[in-house]
Amino acid sequence: MAEVLVYVDHVDGAVRKPTLELLTLARRIGEPVAVHLGAGADAAAAVLGEYGAVKVLAADASEFADYLVAPKVDALEAAYNAVSPAAVLLPSSAEGKEIAARLAVRIGSGIITDAVDLEAGAEGPVATQSVFAASYSTKSRVTKGTPVITVKPNSAAPEAAQAAGTVEQLAVSFGEKSTGTKVVSRTPRESTGRPELTEAAIVVSGGRGVNGAENFSIIEALADSLGAAVGASRAAVDAGWYPHTNQVGQTGKSVSPQLYIAAGISGAIQHRAGMQTSKTIVAINKDAEAPIFDLVDYGVVGDLFEVVPQLTDEVKTRKG
Ligand SMILES: Cc1cc2nc3c(=O)[nH]c(=O)nc-3n(C[C@H](O)[C@H](O)[C@H](O)COP(=O)(O)OP(=O)(O)OC[C@H]3O[C@@H](n4cnc5c(N)ncnc54)[C@H](O)[C@@H]3O)c2cc1C
């Protein structure tokens, strides 16, 4: 069976959920071979094997942390040359897409970004993308070289399927150009304790209707009761009520959670572009004519200052 390279997104060997989703999708088109760069490959291998990785190609070098993405592209290219895979899968993060694009150029292959589904096809893997503010679904296939495909988080439910997960060292040599831009400092963002917006299974977003930075605490309280990430419309971000890193939409982040709750958001096309592929959409808006109600699964016409706290209390009560 053809091997499929899966680029591992991890923090010191703690594998992040989108990688488990990639392994699950990779099994539809071949045998997953994980590529783990940086520290913690042995710890990661147990989880990667549990989700179907037959092999884990591991490389650890200071270059991965000291420079921008090019050394990681060198390593992925080395893995590509070692395996001759049927496809290369990466998570659709900003970094994943940059690595994917650079790899595709180097190996002369076509690339598909932001896939939301993947299936085997007679002439190679077929990727589904959601386009034009999610008003169309398209299916595409790479016709030149080895398909390089990035997949959006939450596109598949991770399913375990035990495989060997044998760690093999990957020899990597770094090109001169790859070490041309050095990272000179890092400042970690203060942790909110909430899941990352693009990976969260549930997102609760607030818009202009929240009417002030101080009122976002009620959005955060609902999010925390559900273990959700917090999002915001551009109107709320532009007003300075919530950080830009939390903006959902065309010029913010694209999310595709199991559940998206929009409070005080009208549903402008640019906002929809970032959340329309969410599995279940709930809106709370006091205007029954708000366009967001055209795309919701459940809509509450009401004042968010009454509805959201009641919802939070109900969630807490049911959770005991
Ligand atoms: C090039 C471009 C890119 C853009 N990119 C983005 C983007 O990435 N993301 C994005 O979100 N927008 C984006 N926008 C802006 C977008 O067009 C809208 O202006 C924005 O989404 C509106 O935000 P909103 O829904 O919070 O505000 P509004 O449209 O003002 O809606 C507020 C809603 O809150 C409701 N409301 C008010 N008070 C309450 C209450 N007490 N209880 C319940 N409901 C209440 C109102 O009925 C209303 O429907 C972009 C625009 C452009 C031109």
PDB file of C-alpha atoms and ligand atoms in Angstrom, residues 206-211 232-238 241 244 247-253 260 262-275 284-293 300-308, ligand 1:
ATOM      1  CA  GLY A 206     -19.597  37.987  20.189  1.00  0.00           C
ATOM      2  CA  GLY A 207     -20.295  40.905  17.878  1.00  0.00           C
ATOM      3  CA  ARG A 208     -21.253  44.564  17.993  1.00  0.00           C
ATOM      4  CA  GLY A 209     -24.333  43.594  19.984  1.00  0.00           C
ATOM      5  CA  VAL A 210     -22.068  42.780  22.942  1.00  0.00           C
ATOM      6  CA  ASN A 211     -21.636  46.548  23.202  1.00  0.00           C
ATOM      7  CA  ALA A 232     -15.401  37.929  17.718  1.00  0.00           C
ATOM      8  CA  SER A 233     -16.764  39.737  14.685  1.00  0.00           C
ATOM      9  CA  ARG A 234     -14.665  42.389  13.022  1.00  0.00           C
ATOM     10  CA  ALA A 235     -16.973  45.083  14.356  1.00  0.00           C
ATOM     11  CA  ALA A 236     -16.151  43.964  17.912  1.00  0.00           C
ATOM     12  CA  VAL A 237     -12.444  43.719  17.111  1.00  0.00           C
ATOM     13  CA  ASP A 238     -12.321  47.103  15.345  1.00  0.00           C
ATOM     14  CA  TRP A 241     -13.357  45.064  22.548  1.00  0.00           C
ATOM     15  CA  HIS A 244      -7.662  40.645  16.470  1.00  0.00           C
ATOM     16  CA  GLN A 247     -11.519  37.611  14.790  1.00  0.00           C
ATOM     17  CA  VAL A 248     -13.573  35.150  12.764  1.00  0.00           C
ATOM     18  CA  GLY A 249     -14.149  35.788   9.080  1.00  0.00           C
ATOM     19  CA  GLN A 250     -12.673  36.664   5.739  1.00  0.00           C
ATOM     20  CA  THR A 251      -9.921  38.833   7.222  1.00  0.00           C
ATOM     21  CA  GLY A 252      -9.730  36.860  10.448  1.00  0.00           C
ATOM     22  CA  LYS A 253      -9.617  33.151  11.147  1.00  0.00           C
ATOM     23  CA  TYR A 260     -20.651  27.750  16.625  1.00  0.00           C
ATOM     24  CA  ALA A 262     -22.937  33.733  17.464  1.00  0.00           C
ATOM     25  CA  ALA A 263     -24.228  36.341  19.907  1.00  0.00           C
ATOM     26  CA  GLY A 264     -25.009  39.866  18.712  1.00  0.00           C
ATOM     27  CA  ILE A 265     -23.607  39.176  15.238  1.00  0.00           C
ATOM     28  CA  SER A 266     -25.652  40.165  12.172  1.00  0.00           C
ATOM     29  CA  GLY A 267     -24.161  37.572   9.790  1.00  0.00           C
ATOM     30  CA  ALA A 268     -22.387  39.709   7.169  1.00  0.00           C
ATOM     31  CA  ILE A 269     -20.938  37.750   4.254  1.00  0.00           C
ATOM     32  CA  GLN A 270     -17.379  38.434   5.461  1.00  0.00           C
ATOM     33  CA  HIS A 271     -18.186  36.935   8.864  1.00  0.00           C
ATOM     34  CA  ARG A 272     -19.963  33.952   7.317  1.00  0.00           C
ATOM     35  CA  ALA A 273     -16.881  33.245   5.205  1.00  0.00           C
ATOM     36  CA  GLY A 274     -15.056  32.258   8.380  1.00  0.00           C
ATOM     37  CA  MET A 275     -17.673  30.120  10.106  1.00  0.00           C
ATOM     38  CA  ILE A 284     -28.727  34.841  19.474  1.00  0.00           C
ATOM     39  CA  ASN A 285     -29.884  38.170  18.043  1.00  0.00           C
ATOM     40  CA  LYS A 286     -32.626  40.593  19.054  1.00  0.00           C
ATOM     41  CA  ASP A 287     -33.468  41.344  15.412  1.00  0.00           C
ATOM     42  CA  ALA A 288     -35.577  38.549  13.921  1.00  0.00           C
ATOM     43  CA  GLU A 289     -34.637  39.821  10.439  1.00  0.00           C
ATOM     44  CA  ALA A 290     -30.847  39.524  11.009  1.00  0.00           C
ATOM     45  CA  PRO A 291     -29.254  37.660   8.038  1.00  0.00           C
ATOM     46  CA  ILE A 292     -27.473  35.258  10.407  1.00  0.00           C
ATOM     47  CA  PHE A 293     -30.839  33.540  10.933  1.00  0.00           C
ATOM     48  CA  VAL A 300     -32.926  32.609  19.479  1.00  0.00           C
ATOM     49  CA  VAL A 301     -34.585  35.989  18.911  1.00  0.00           C
ATOM     50  CA  GLY A 302     -33.781  37.807  22.103  1.00  0.00           C
ATOM     51  CA  ASP A 303     -31.491  40.098  24.033  1.00  0.00           C
ATOM     52  CA  LEU A 304     -28.113  38.436  24.450  1.00  0.00           C
ATOM     53  CA  PHE A 305     -27.739  40.002  27.898  1.00  0.00           C
ATOM     54  CA  GLU A 306     -30.722  37.916  29.017  1.00  0.00           C
ATOM     55  CA  VAL A 307     -30.246  34.815  26.881  1.00  0.00           C
ATOM     56  CA  VAL A 308     -26.475  34.189  27.221  1.00  0.00           C
TER      57      VAL A 308
HETATM   58  C1  LIG B   1     -13.017  43.530   3.101  1.00  0.00           C
HETATM   59  C2  LIG B   1     -13.816  43.258   4.342  1.00  0.00           C
HETATM   60  C3  LIG B   1     -13.421  42.225   5.172  1.00  0.00           C
HETATM   61  C4  LIG B   1     -14.154  41.952   6.338  1.00  0.00           C
HETATM   62  N1  LIG B   1     -13.755  40.908   7.141  1.00  0.00           N
HETATM   63  C5  LIG B   1     -14.518  40.577   8.203  1.00  0.00           C
HETATM   64  C6  LIG B   1     -14.185  39.471   9.031  1.00  0.00           C
HETATM   65  O1  LIG B   1     -13.159  38.805   8.847  1.00  0.00           O
HETATM   66  N2  LIG B   1     -15.005  39.171  10.051  1.00  0.00           N
HETATM   67  C7  LIG B   1     -16.135  39.889  10.329  1.00  0.00           C
HETATM   68  O2  LIG B   1     -16.842  39.539  11.294  1.00  0.00           O
HETATM   69  N3  LIG B   1     -16.460  40.949   9.581  1.00  0.00           N
HETATM   70  C8  LIG B   1     -15.680  41.319   8.538  1.00  0.00           C
HETATM   71  N4  LIG B   1     -16.016  42.422   7.818  1.00  0.00           N
HETATM   72  C9  LIG B   1     -17.067  43.334   8.324  1.00  0.00           C
HETATM   73  C10 LIG B   1     -18.464  42.865   8.011  1.00  0.00           C
HETATM   74  O3  LIG B   1     -18.855  43.389   6.753  1.00  0.00           O
HETATM   75  C11 LIG B   1     -19.451  43.389   9.088  1.00  0.00           C
HETATM   76  O4  LIG B   1     -19.337  44.789   9.172  1.00  0.00           O
HETATM   77  C12 LIG B   1     -19.218  42.804  10.478  1.00  0.00           C
HETATM   78  O5  LIG B   1     -19.131  41.415  10.400  1.00  0.00           O
HETATM   79  C13 LIG B   1     -20.360  43.210  11.376  1.00  0.00           C
HETATM   80  O6  LIG B   1     -20.109  42.741  12.665  1.00  0.00           O
HETATM   81  P1  LIG B   1     -21.331  42.462  13.634  1.00  0.00           P
HETATM   82  O7  LIG B   1     -22.216  41.439  13.062  1.00  0.00           O
HETATM   83  O8  LIG B   1     -20.763  42.223  14.993  1.00  0.00           O
HETATM   84  O9  LIG B   1     -22.037  43.890  13.704  1.00  0.00           O
HETATM   85  P2  LIG B   1     -23.411  44.384  13.107  1.00  0.00           P
HETATM   86  O10 LIG B   1     -23.547  44.065  11.672  1.00  0.00           O
HETATM   87  O11 LIG B   1     -23.580  45.793  13.535  1.00  0.00           O
HETATM   88  O12 LIG B   1     -24.479  43.477  13.866  1.00  0.00           O
HETATM   89  C14 LIG B   1     -24.712  43.532  15.232  1.00  0.00           C
HETATM   90  C15 LIG B   1     -25.895  42.623  15.504  1.00  0.00           C
HETATM   91  O13 LIG B   1     -26.106  42.558  16.908  1.00  0.00           O
HETATM   92  C16 LIG B   1     -27.506  42.550  17.146  1.00  0.00           C
HETATM   93  N5  LIG B   1     -27.698  43.040  18.510  1.00  0.00           N
HETATM   94  C17 LIG B   1     -27.488  44.282  18.995  1.00  0.00           C
HETATM   95  N6  LIG B   1     -27.728  44.326  20.326  1.00  0.00           N
HETATM   96  C18 LIG B   1     -28.095  43.060  20.675  1.00  0.00           C
HETATM   97  C19 LIG B   1     -28.465  42.454  21.901  1.00  0.00           C
HETATM   98  N7  LIG B   1     -28.491  43.160  23.071  1.00  0.00           N
HETATM   99  N8  LIG B   1     -28.815  41.164  21.913  1.00  0.00           N
HETATM  100  C20 LIG B   1     -28.815  40.429  20.754  1.00  0.00           C
HETATM  101  N9  LIG B   1     -28.460  40.946  19.556  1.00  0.00           N
HETATM  102  C21 LIG B   1     -28.096  42.251  19.531  1.00  0.00           C
HETATM  103  C22 LIG B   1     -28.102  43.443  16.081  1.00  0.00           C
HETATM  104  O14 LIG B   1     -29.457  43.104  15.857  1.00  0.00           O
HETATM  105  C23 LIG B   1     -27.198  43.133  14.897  1.00  0.00           C
HETATM  106  O15 LIG B   1     -27.744  42.098  14.089  1.00  0.00           O
HETATM  107  C24 LIG B   1     -15.292  42.729   6.664  1.00  0.00           C
HETATM  108  C25 LIG B   1     -15.682  43.777   5.800  1.00  0.00           C
HETATM  109  C26 LIG B   1     -14.950  44.033   4.659  1.00  0.00           C
HETATM  110  C27 LIG B   1     -15.417  45.129   3.751  1.00  0.00           C
END
